[in-house]
Coordinates of C-alpha atoms and ligand atoms in Angstrom, one line a residue:
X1 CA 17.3 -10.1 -2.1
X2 CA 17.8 -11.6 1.0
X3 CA 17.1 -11.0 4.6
X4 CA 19.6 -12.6 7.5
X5 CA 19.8 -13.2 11.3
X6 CA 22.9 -12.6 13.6
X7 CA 23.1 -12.5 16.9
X8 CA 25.7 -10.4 17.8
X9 CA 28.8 -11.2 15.2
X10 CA 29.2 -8.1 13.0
X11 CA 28.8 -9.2 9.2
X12 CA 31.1 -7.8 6.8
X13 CA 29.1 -5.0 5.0
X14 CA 29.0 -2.0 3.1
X15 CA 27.2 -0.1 5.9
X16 CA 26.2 -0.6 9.4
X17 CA 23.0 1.5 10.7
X18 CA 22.6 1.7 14.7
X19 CA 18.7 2.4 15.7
X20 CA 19.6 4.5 18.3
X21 CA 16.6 5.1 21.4
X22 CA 16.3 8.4 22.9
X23 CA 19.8 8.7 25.4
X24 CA 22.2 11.1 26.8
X25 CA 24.8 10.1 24.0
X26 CA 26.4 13.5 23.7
X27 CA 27.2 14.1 27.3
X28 CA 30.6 14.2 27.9
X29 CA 30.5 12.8 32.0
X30 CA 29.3 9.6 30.4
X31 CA 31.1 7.7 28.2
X32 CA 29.7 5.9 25.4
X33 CA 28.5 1.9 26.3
X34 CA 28.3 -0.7 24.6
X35 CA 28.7 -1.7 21.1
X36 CA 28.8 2.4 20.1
X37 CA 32.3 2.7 22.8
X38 CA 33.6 -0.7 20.9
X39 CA 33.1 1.8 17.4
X40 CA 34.7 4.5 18.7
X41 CA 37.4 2.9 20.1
X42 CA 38.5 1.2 17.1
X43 CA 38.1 4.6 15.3
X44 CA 40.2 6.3 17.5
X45 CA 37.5 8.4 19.3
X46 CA 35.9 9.8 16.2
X47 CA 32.8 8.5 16.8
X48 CA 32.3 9.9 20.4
X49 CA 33.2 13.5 18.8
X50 CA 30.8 13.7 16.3
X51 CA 28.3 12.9 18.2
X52 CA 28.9 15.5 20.2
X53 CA 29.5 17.8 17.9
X54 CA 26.0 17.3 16.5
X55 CA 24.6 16.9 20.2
X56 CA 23.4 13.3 19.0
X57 CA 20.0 12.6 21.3
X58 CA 18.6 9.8 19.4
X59 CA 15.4 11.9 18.3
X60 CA 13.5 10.5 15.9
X61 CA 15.4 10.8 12.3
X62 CA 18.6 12.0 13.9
X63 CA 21.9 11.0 12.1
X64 CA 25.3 10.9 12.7
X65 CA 27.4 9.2 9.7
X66 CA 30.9 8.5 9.2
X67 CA 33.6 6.6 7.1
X68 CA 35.7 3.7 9.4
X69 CA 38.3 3.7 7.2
X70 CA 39.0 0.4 7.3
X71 CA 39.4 -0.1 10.8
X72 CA 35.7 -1.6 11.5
X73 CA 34.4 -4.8 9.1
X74 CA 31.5 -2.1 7.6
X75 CA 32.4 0.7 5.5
X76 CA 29.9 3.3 6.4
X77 CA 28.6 3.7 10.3
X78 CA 25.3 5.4 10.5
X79 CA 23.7 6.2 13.9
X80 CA 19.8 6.9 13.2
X81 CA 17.6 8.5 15.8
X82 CA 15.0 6.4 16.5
X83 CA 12.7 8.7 18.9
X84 CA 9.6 7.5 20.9
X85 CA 8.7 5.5 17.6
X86 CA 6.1 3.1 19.2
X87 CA 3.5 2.3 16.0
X88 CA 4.6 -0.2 13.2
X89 CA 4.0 3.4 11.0
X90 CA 6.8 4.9 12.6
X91 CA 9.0 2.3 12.4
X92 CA 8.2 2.2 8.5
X93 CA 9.4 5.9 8.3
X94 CA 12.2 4.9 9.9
X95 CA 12.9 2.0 7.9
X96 CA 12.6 4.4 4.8
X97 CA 15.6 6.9 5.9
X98 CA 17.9 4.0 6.2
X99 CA 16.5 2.6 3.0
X100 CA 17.4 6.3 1.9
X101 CA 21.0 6.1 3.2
X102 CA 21.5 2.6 1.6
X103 CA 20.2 3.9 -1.7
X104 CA 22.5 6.9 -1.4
X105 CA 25.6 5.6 -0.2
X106 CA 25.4 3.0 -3.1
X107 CA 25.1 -0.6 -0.6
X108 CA 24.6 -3.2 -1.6
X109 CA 25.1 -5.5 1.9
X110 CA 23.4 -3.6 5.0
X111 CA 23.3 -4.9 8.4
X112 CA 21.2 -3.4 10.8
X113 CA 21.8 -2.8 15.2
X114 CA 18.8 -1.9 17.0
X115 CA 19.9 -1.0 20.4
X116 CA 16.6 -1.8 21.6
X117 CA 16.2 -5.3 19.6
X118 CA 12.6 -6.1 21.2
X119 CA 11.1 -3.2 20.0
X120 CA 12.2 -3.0 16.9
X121 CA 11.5 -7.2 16.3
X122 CA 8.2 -6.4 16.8
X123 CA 7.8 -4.3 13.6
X124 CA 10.8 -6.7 11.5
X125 CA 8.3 -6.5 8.6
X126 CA 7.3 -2.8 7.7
X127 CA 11.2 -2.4 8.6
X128 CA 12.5 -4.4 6.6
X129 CA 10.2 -3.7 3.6
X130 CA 10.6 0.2 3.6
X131 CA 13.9 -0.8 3.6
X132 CA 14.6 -2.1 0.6
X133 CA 12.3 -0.2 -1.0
X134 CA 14.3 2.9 -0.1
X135 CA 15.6 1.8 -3.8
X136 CA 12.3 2.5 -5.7
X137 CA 12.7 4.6 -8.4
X138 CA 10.2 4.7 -11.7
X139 CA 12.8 6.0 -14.4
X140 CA 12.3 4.1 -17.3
X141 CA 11.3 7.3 -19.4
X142 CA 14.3 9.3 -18.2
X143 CA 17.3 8.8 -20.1
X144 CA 19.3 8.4 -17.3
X145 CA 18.3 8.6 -13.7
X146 CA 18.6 11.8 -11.1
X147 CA 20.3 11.2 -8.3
X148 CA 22.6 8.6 -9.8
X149 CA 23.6 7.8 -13.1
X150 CA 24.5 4.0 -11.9
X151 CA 22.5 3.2 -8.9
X152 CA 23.1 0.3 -6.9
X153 CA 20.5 -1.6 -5.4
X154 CA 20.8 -3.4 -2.0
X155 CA 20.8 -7.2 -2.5
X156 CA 21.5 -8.1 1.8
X157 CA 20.2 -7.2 5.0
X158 CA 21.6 -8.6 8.2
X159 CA 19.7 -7.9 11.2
X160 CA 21.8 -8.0 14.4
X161 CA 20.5 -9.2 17.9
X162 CA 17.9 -11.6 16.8
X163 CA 17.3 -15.0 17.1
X164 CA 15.6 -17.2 14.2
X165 CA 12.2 -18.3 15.1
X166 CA 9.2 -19.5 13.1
X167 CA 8.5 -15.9 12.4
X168 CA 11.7 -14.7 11.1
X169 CA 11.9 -17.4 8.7
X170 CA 8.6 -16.7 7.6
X171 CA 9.6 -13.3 6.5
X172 CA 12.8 -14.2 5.0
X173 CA 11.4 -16.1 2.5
X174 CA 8.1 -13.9 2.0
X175 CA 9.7 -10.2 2.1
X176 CA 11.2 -10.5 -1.6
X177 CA 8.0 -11.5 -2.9
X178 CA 6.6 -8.6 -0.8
X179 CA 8.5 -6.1 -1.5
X180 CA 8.1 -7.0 -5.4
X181 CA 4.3 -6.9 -5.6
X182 CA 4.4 -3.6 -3.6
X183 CA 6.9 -2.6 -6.8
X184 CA 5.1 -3.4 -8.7
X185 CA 1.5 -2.1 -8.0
X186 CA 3.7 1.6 -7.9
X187 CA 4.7 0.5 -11.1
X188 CA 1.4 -0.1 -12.7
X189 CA 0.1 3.3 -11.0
X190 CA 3.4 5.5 -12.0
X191 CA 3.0 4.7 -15.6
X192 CA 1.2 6.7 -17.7
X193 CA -2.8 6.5 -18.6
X194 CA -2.0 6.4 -22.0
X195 CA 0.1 3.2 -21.7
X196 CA -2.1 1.8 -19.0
X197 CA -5.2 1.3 -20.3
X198 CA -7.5 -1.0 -19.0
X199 CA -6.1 -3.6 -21.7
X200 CA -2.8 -3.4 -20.5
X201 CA -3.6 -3.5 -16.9
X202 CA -5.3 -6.5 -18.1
X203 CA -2.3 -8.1 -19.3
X204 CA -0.8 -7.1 -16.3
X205 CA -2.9 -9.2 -14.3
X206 CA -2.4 -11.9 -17.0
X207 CA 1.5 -11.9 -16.6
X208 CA 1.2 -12.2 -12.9
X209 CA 3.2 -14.8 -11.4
X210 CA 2.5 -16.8 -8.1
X211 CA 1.0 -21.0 -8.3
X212 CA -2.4 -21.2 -8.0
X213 CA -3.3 -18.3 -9.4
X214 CA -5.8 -17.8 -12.5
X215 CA -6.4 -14.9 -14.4
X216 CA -9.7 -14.4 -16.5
X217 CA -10.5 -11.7 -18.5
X218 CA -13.8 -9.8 -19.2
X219 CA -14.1 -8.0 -22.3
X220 CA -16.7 -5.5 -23.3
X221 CA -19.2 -8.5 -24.6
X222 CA -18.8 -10.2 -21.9
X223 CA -19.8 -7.4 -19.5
X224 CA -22.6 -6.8 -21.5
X225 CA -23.4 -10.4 -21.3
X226 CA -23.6 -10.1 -17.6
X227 CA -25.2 -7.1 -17.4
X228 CA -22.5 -4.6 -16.2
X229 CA -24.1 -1.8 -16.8
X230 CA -22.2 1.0 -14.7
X231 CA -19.1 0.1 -15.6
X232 CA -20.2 0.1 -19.2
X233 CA -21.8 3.4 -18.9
X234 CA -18.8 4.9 -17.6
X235 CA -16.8 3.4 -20.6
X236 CA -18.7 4.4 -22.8
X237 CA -16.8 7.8 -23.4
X238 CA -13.7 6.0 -24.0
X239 CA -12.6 5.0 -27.0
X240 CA -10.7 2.7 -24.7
X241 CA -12.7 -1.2 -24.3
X242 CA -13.3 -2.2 -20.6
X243 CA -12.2 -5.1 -19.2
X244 CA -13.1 -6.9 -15.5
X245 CA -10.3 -8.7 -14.2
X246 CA -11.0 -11.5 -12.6
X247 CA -8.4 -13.4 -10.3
X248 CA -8.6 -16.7 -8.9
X249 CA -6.2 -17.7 -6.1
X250 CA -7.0 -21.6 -4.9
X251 CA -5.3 -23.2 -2.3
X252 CA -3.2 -26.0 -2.5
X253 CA -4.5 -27.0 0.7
X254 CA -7.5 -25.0 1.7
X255 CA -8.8 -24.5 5.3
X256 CA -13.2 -25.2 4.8
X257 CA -13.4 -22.9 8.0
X258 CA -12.2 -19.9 6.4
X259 CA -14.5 -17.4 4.2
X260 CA -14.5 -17.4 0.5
X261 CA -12.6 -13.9 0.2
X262 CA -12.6 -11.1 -2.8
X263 CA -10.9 -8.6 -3.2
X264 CA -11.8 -5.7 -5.1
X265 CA -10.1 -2.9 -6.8
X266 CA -11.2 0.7 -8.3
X267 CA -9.5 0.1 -11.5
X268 CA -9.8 3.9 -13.2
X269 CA -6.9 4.2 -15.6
X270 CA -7.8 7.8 -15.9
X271 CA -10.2 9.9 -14.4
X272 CA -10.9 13.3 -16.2
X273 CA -14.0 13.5 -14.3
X274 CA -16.2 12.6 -17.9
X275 CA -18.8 15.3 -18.6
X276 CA -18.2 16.6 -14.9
X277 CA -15.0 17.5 -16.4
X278 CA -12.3 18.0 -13.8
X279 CA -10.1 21.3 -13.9
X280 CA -6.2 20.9 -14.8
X281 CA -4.8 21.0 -11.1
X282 CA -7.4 17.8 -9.9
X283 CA -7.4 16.0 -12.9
X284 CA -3.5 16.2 -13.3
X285 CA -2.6 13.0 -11.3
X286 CA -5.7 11.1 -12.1
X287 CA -3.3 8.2 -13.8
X288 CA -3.4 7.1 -10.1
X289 CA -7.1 6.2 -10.1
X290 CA -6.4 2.3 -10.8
X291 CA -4.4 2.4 -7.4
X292 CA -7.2 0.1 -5.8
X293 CA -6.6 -2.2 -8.4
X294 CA -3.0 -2.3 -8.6
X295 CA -2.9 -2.7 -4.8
X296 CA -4.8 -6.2 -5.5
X297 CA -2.8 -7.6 -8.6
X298 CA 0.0 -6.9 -6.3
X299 CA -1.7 -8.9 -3.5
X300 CA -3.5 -11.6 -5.4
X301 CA 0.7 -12.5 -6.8
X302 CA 1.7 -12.9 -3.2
X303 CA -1.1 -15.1 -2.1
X304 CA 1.1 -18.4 -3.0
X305 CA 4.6 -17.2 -0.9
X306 CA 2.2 -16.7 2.4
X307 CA 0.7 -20.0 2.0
X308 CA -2.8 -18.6 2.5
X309 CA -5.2 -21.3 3.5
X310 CA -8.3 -19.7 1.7
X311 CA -10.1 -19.0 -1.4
X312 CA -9.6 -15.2 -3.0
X313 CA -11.0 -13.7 -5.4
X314 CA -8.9 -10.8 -7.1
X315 CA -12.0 -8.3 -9.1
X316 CA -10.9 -5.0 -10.9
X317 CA -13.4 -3.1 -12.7
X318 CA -11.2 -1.0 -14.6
X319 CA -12.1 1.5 -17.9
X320 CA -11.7 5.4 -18.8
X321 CA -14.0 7.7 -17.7
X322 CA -13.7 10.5 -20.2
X323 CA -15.7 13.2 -22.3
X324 CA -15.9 11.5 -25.1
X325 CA -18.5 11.8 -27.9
X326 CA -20.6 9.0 -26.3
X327 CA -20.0 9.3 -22.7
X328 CA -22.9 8.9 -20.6
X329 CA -24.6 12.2 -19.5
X330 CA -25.8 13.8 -16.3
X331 CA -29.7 12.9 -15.6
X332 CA -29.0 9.4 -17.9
X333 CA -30.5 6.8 -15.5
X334 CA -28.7 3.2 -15.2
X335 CA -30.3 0.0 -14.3
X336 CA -28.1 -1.9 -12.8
X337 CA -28.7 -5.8 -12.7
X338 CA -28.4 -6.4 -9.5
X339 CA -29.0 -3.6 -7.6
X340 CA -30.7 -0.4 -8.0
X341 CA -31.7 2.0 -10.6
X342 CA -28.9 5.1 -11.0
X343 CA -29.6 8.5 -11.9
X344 CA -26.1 10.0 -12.5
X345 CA -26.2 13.5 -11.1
X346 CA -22.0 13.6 -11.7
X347 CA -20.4 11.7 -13.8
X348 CA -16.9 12.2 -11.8
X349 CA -18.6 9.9 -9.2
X350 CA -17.6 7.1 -11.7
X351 CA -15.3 4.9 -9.2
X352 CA -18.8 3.8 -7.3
X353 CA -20.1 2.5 -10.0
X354 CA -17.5 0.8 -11.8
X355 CA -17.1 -1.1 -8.3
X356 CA -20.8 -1.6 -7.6
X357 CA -20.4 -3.9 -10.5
X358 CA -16.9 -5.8 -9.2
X359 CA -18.7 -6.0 -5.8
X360 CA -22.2 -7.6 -7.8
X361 CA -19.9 -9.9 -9.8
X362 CA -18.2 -10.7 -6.5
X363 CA -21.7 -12.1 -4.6
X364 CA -22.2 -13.8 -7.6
X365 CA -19.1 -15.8 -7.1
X366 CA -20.2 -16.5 -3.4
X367 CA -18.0 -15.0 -1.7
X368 CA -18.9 -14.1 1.4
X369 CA -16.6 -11.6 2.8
X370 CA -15.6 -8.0 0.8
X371 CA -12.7 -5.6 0.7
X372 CA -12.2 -3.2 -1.6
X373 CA -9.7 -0.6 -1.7
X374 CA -10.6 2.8 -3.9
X375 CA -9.1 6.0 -4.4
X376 CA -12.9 6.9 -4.3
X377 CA -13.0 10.3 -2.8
X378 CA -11.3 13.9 -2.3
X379 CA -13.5 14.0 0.3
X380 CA -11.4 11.7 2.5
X381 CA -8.0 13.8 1.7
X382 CA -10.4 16.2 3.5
X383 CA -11.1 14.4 6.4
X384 CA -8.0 12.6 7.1
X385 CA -5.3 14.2 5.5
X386 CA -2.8 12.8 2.4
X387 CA -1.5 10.1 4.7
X388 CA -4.5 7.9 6.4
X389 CA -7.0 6.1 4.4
X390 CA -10.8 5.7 5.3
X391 CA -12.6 2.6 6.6
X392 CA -16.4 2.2 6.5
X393 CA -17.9 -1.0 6.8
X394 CA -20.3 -3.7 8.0
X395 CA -20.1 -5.6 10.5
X396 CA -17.7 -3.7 13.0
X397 CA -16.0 -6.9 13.6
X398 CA -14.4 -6.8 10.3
X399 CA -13.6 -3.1 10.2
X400 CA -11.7 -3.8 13.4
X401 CA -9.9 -6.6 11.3
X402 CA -8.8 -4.4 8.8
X403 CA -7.6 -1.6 11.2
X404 CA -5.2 -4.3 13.1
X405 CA -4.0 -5.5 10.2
X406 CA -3.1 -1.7 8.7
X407 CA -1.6 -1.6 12.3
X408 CA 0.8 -4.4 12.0
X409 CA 1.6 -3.4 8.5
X410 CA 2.7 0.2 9.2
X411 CA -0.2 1.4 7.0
X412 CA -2.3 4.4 8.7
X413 CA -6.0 3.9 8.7
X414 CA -8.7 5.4 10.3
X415 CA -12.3 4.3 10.5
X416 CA -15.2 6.3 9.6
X417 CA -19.0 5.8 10.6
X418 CA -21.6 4.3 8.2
X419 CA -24.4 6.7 8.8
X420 CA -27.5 5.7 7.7
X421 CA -29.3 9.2 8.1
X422 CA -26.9 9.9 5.0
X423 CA -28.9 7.9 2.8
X424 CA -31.3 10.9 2.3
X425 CA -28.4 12.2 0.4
X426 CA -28.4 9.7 -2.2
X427 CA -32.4 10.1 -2.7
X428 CA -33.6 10.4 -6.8
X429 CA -36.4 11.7 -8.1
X430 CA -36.6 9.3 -10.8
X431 CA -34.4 6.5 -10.1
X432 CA -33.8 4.0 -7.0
X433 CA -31.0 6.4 -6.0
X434 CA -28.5 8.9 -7.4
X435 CA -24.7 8.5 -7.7
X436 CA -23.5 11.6 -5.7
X437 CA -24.7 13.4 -2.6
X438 CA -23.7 16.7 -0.9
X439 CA -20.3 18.0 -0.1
X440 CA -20.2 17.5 3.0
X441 CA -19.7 13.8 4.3
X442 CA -18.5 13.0 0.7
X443 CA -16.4 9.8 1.5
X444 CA -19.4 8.1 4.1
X445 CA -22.4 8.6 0.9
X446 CA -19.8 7.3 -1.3
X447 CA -19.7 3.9 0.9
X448 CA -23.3 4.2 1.2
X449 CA -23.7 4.1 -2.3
X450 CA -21.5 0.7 -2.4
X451 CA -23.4 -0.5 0.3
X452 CA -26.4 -0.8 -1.9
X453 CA -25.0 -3.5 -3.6
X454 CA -23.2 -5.2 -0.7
X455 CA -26.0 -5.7 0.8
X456 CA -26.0 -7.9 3.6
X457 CA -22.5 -9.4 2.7
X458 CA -19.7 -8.9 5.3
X459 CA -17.7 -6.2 3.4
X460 CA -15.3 -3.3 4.3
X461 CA -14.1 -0.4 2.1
X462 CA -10.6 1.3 2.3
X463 CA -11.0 4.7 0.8
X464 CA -7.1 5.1 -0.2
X465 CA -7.6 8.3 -2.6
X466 CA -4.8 9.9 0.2
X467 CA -2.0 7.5 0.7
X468 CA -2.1 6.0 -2.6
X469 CA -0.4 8.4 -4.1
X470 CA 2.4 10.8 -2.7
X471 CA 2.5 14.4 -3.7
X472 CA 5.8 14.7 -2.2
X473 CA 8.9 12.8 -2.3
X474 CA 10.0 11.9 1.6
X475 CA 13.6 10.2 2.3
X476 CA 13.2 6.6 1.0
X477 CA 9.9 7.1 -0.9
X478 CA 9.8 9.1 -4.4
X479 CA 7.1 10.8 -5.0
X480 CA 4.0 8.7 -7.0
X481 CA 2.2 5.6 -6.3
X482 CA 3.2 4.2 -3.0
X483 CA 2.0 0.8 -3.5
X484 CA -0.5 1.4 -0.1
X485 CA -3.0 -1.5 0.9
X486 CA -0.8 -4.6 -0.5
X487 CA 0.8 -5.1 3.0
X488 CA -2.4 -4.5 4.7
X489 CA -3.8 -7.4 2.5
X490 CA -1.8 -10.0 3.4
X491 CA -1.8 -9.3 6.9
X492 CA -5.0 -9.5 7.1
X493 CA -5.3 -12.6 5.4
X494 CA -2.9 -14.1 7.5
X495 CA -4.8 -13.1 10.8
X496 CA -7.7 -15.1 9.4
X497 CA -5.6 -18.0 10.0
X498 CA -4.3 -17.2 13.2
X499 CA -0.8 -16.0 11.8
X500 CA -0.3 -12.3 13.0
Ligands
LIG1 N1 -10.9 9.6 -8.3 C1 -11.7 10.6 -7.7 C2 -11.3 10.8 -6.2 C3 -9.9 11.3 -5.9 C4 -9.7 12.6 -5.6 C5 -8.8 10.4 -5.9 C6 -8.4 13.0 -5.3 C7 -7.6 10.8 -5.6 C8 -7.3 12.1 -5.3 C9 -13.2 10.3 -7.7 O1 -13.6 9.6 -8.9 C10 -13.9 11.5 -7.7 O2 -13.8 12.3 -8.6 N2 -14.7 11.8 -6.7 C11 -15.5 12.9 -6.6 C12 -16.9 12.5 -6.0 C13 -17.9 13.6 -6.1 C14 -18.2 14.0 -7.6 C15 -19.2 13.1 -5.5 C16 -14.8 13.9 -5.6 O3 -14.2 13.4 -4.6 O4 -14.9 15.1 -5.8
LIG2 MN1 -14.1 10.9 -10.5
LIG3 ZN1 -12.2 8.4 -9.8

């Protein structure tokens, strides 16, 4: 896979896509200018026509597409709409329909115009990325795939109109690596519970590639060693064992002003609810509740290719939470070792407590700064919609460090308050604290309840339950895991250092 810059000589490729601004295109008292009049010139005036004929404006996701025949070094021309597209989100939707017309026209060499080459350098990455991953498909228990019984995938991109800095380079050699880990944390969410089980995620994490990178496992003695008891307790109705993953990423040459980072993932490989049982319709997709902790194996393996300057820790508490014969019961009352006593009031409030024991593990490490990503509530589908994940934390500062990041990376986030006076919700009669609170304000007590653990550390949650998984199929993304919060990641990291 590879990513190249030219600065205004046309490549030789199996299709050309022009990002087209808003303009008056299709009116006929003013000729076409630019490179679009050299296109339609050498194709006779065909190009002109048709984008008359379809009364081409350049709104966003507008297309005109057409054959050259021969007469033009690409074989396809596509002219996409571009719109008002201002955020680095928009710009990833865009990248997706081209990544769409790449996957269905069967190209394997791409190079892309922007008219408007400024804008559109400014968001090279989420482009680029969406992209290529326009070729995403999880079909390896269909006998043959949908759309295509053959498909190609798209091995070159040549971006026209930009010069090679320090940045582009950057990004050529770090977008394969990219767009592999975000492959492959849909990957590890699209396959089935029954095949990933915590074990196998496990050896997922163990089979991770990247230098510097080590991989140790927890099993269930060792968790009961340390004193894990939430995680164990929502195990325990699983004939499935637990395991902790725990990721080590060291630097080759490590910057002593930078935190000690971990990274923690929600890392249910199936959610039924447990004894809170779940009905059919919410309990259908709940493969996808080890998303948090796909989204970090996938980070944790890119850590090496972005040369990042600082210690990370990569934690996922993963395990079933099921009905079984043993599973732990409403009113049961946990001590945790660490933190306080848990009367479980639902046991479908299980993702809280497996990660109040990655985040413990995690102070025990020292590390002094926390993200972890969860798809830890309906309640945030609620709030914000299938699309935009949550983001509570403490201090601001670092909230506002994830939120740019997300920005950059093309990933919608929104931020939601950390109220204390929604404690009271989480109030037991005989414990330290219960596991749920009320409906309403679902996905703030939720953070509330991680909090409790935190403690003072710097930390920040991404509540992903939303865009971690996609309902819906949209042009250039099937439906399924989405791979959300990898890019995020490793912007983030790299703003630490300065690198945005
Ligand atoms: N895994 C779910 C949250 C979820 C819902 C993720 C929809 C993705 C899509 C989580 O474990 C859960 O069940 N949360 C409960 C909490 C409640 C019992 C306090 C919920 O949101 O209903
Ligand atoms: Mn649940
Ligand atoms: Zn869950």
């Amino acid at each position: 896979m590879t990513l190249a810059f030219s600065q205004n000589q046309l490549p030789q490729a199996d299709g050309l896509v022009v990002l087209c601004p808003p303009g008056e295109y299709s009116d006929p008292t003013k000729p076409l200018d630019g490179p679009l009049a050299d296109y339609d010139e050498a194709l006779d005036g065909h190009l002109g026509r048709l984008i008359r004929e379809r009364s081409f404006k350049g709104k966003k996701g507008q297309q005109v597409a057409l054959h050259t025949l021969g007469n033009l070094p690409f074989g396809r021309l596509l002219l996409l709409g571009s719109g008002k597209a201002t955020k680095a989100a928009h710009w990833l939707r865009l990248g997706e329909r081209i990544g769409e017309a790449a996957h269905k026209g069967r190209w394997q060499t791409l190079a892309v115009l922007p008219l408007l080459p400024d804008r559109a350098a400014q968001h090279l990455e989420p482009l680029a990325r969406s992209i290529f991953l326009g070729c995403y498909r999880f079909d390896r228990y269909k006998a043959q795939s949908e759309d295509d019984p053959d498909p190609v995938t798209l091995t070159d991109l040549t971006w026209i109109g930009l010069e090679e800095t320090s940045h582009t380079s950057a990004l050529q050699r770090r977008l394969g690596p990219l767009v592999y880990a975000i492959c492959l944390a849909r990957d590890l969410v699209n396959e089935p519970a029954g095949a990933m089980t915590p074990t196998a995620l496990a050896e997922a994490a163990q089979s991770l590639g990247g230098d510097h990178l080590t991989c140790e496992i927890l099993d269930k003695a060792a968790c009961e060693k340390l004193g894990m008891e939430l995680l164990l307790a929502v195990s325990r109705g699983s004939v499935e064992p637990p395991k902790v993953i725990h990721l080590t990423y060291s630097p080759p040459n490590p910057d002593p002003s930078l935190p000690k980072v971990a990274l923690v993932g929600k890392g249910i490989t199936f959610d039924s609810g447990g004894l809170s049982l779940k009905p059919s319709a919410s309990m259908k997709d709940m493969k996808c509740d080890m998303a948090g902790g796909a989204a970090v194996l996938g980070a944790m393996g890119l850590l090496s290719s972005y040369e990042v300057r600082c210690e990370v820790h990569g934690i996922v508490p993963a395990c079933e939470n099921m009905p079984g014969p043993n599973a732990y019961r409403l009113g049961d009352v946990i001590r945790s070792q660490q933190g306080p006593s848990v009367e479980v009031t639902n046991t479908d409030a299980e993702g809280r407590l497996a990660l109040a024991d990655g985040i413990s593990y995690a102070r025990s490490l020292g590390c002094d700064r926390i993200v972890d990503l969860a798809t830890l509530t309906g309640a945030c589908l609620v709030a914000l919609g299938p699309d935009v994940a949550g983001v509570l934390g403490d201090p601001e500062d670092l909230c506002r460090e994830l939120l740019t990041a997300a920005d950059r990376a093309g990933e919608e986030m929104w931020q939601l308050p950390l109220l204390d006076e929604l404690n009271d919700q989480l109030k037991s009669q005989v414990a330290d604290c219960k596991n749920a609170g009320a409906r309403y304000g679902g996905t703030i007590t939720a953070a509330l309840f991680l909090k409790k653990f935190v403690k003072d550390t710097d930390w920040v949650h991404l509540d992903i339950a939303g865009p971690a998984w996609a309902d819906k199929a949209r042009p250039g993304r099937p439906a399924g895991g989405t791979g959300f919060g990898v890019a995020t990641l490793v912007h983030w990291l790299k703003n630490l250092e300065g690198e945005g």
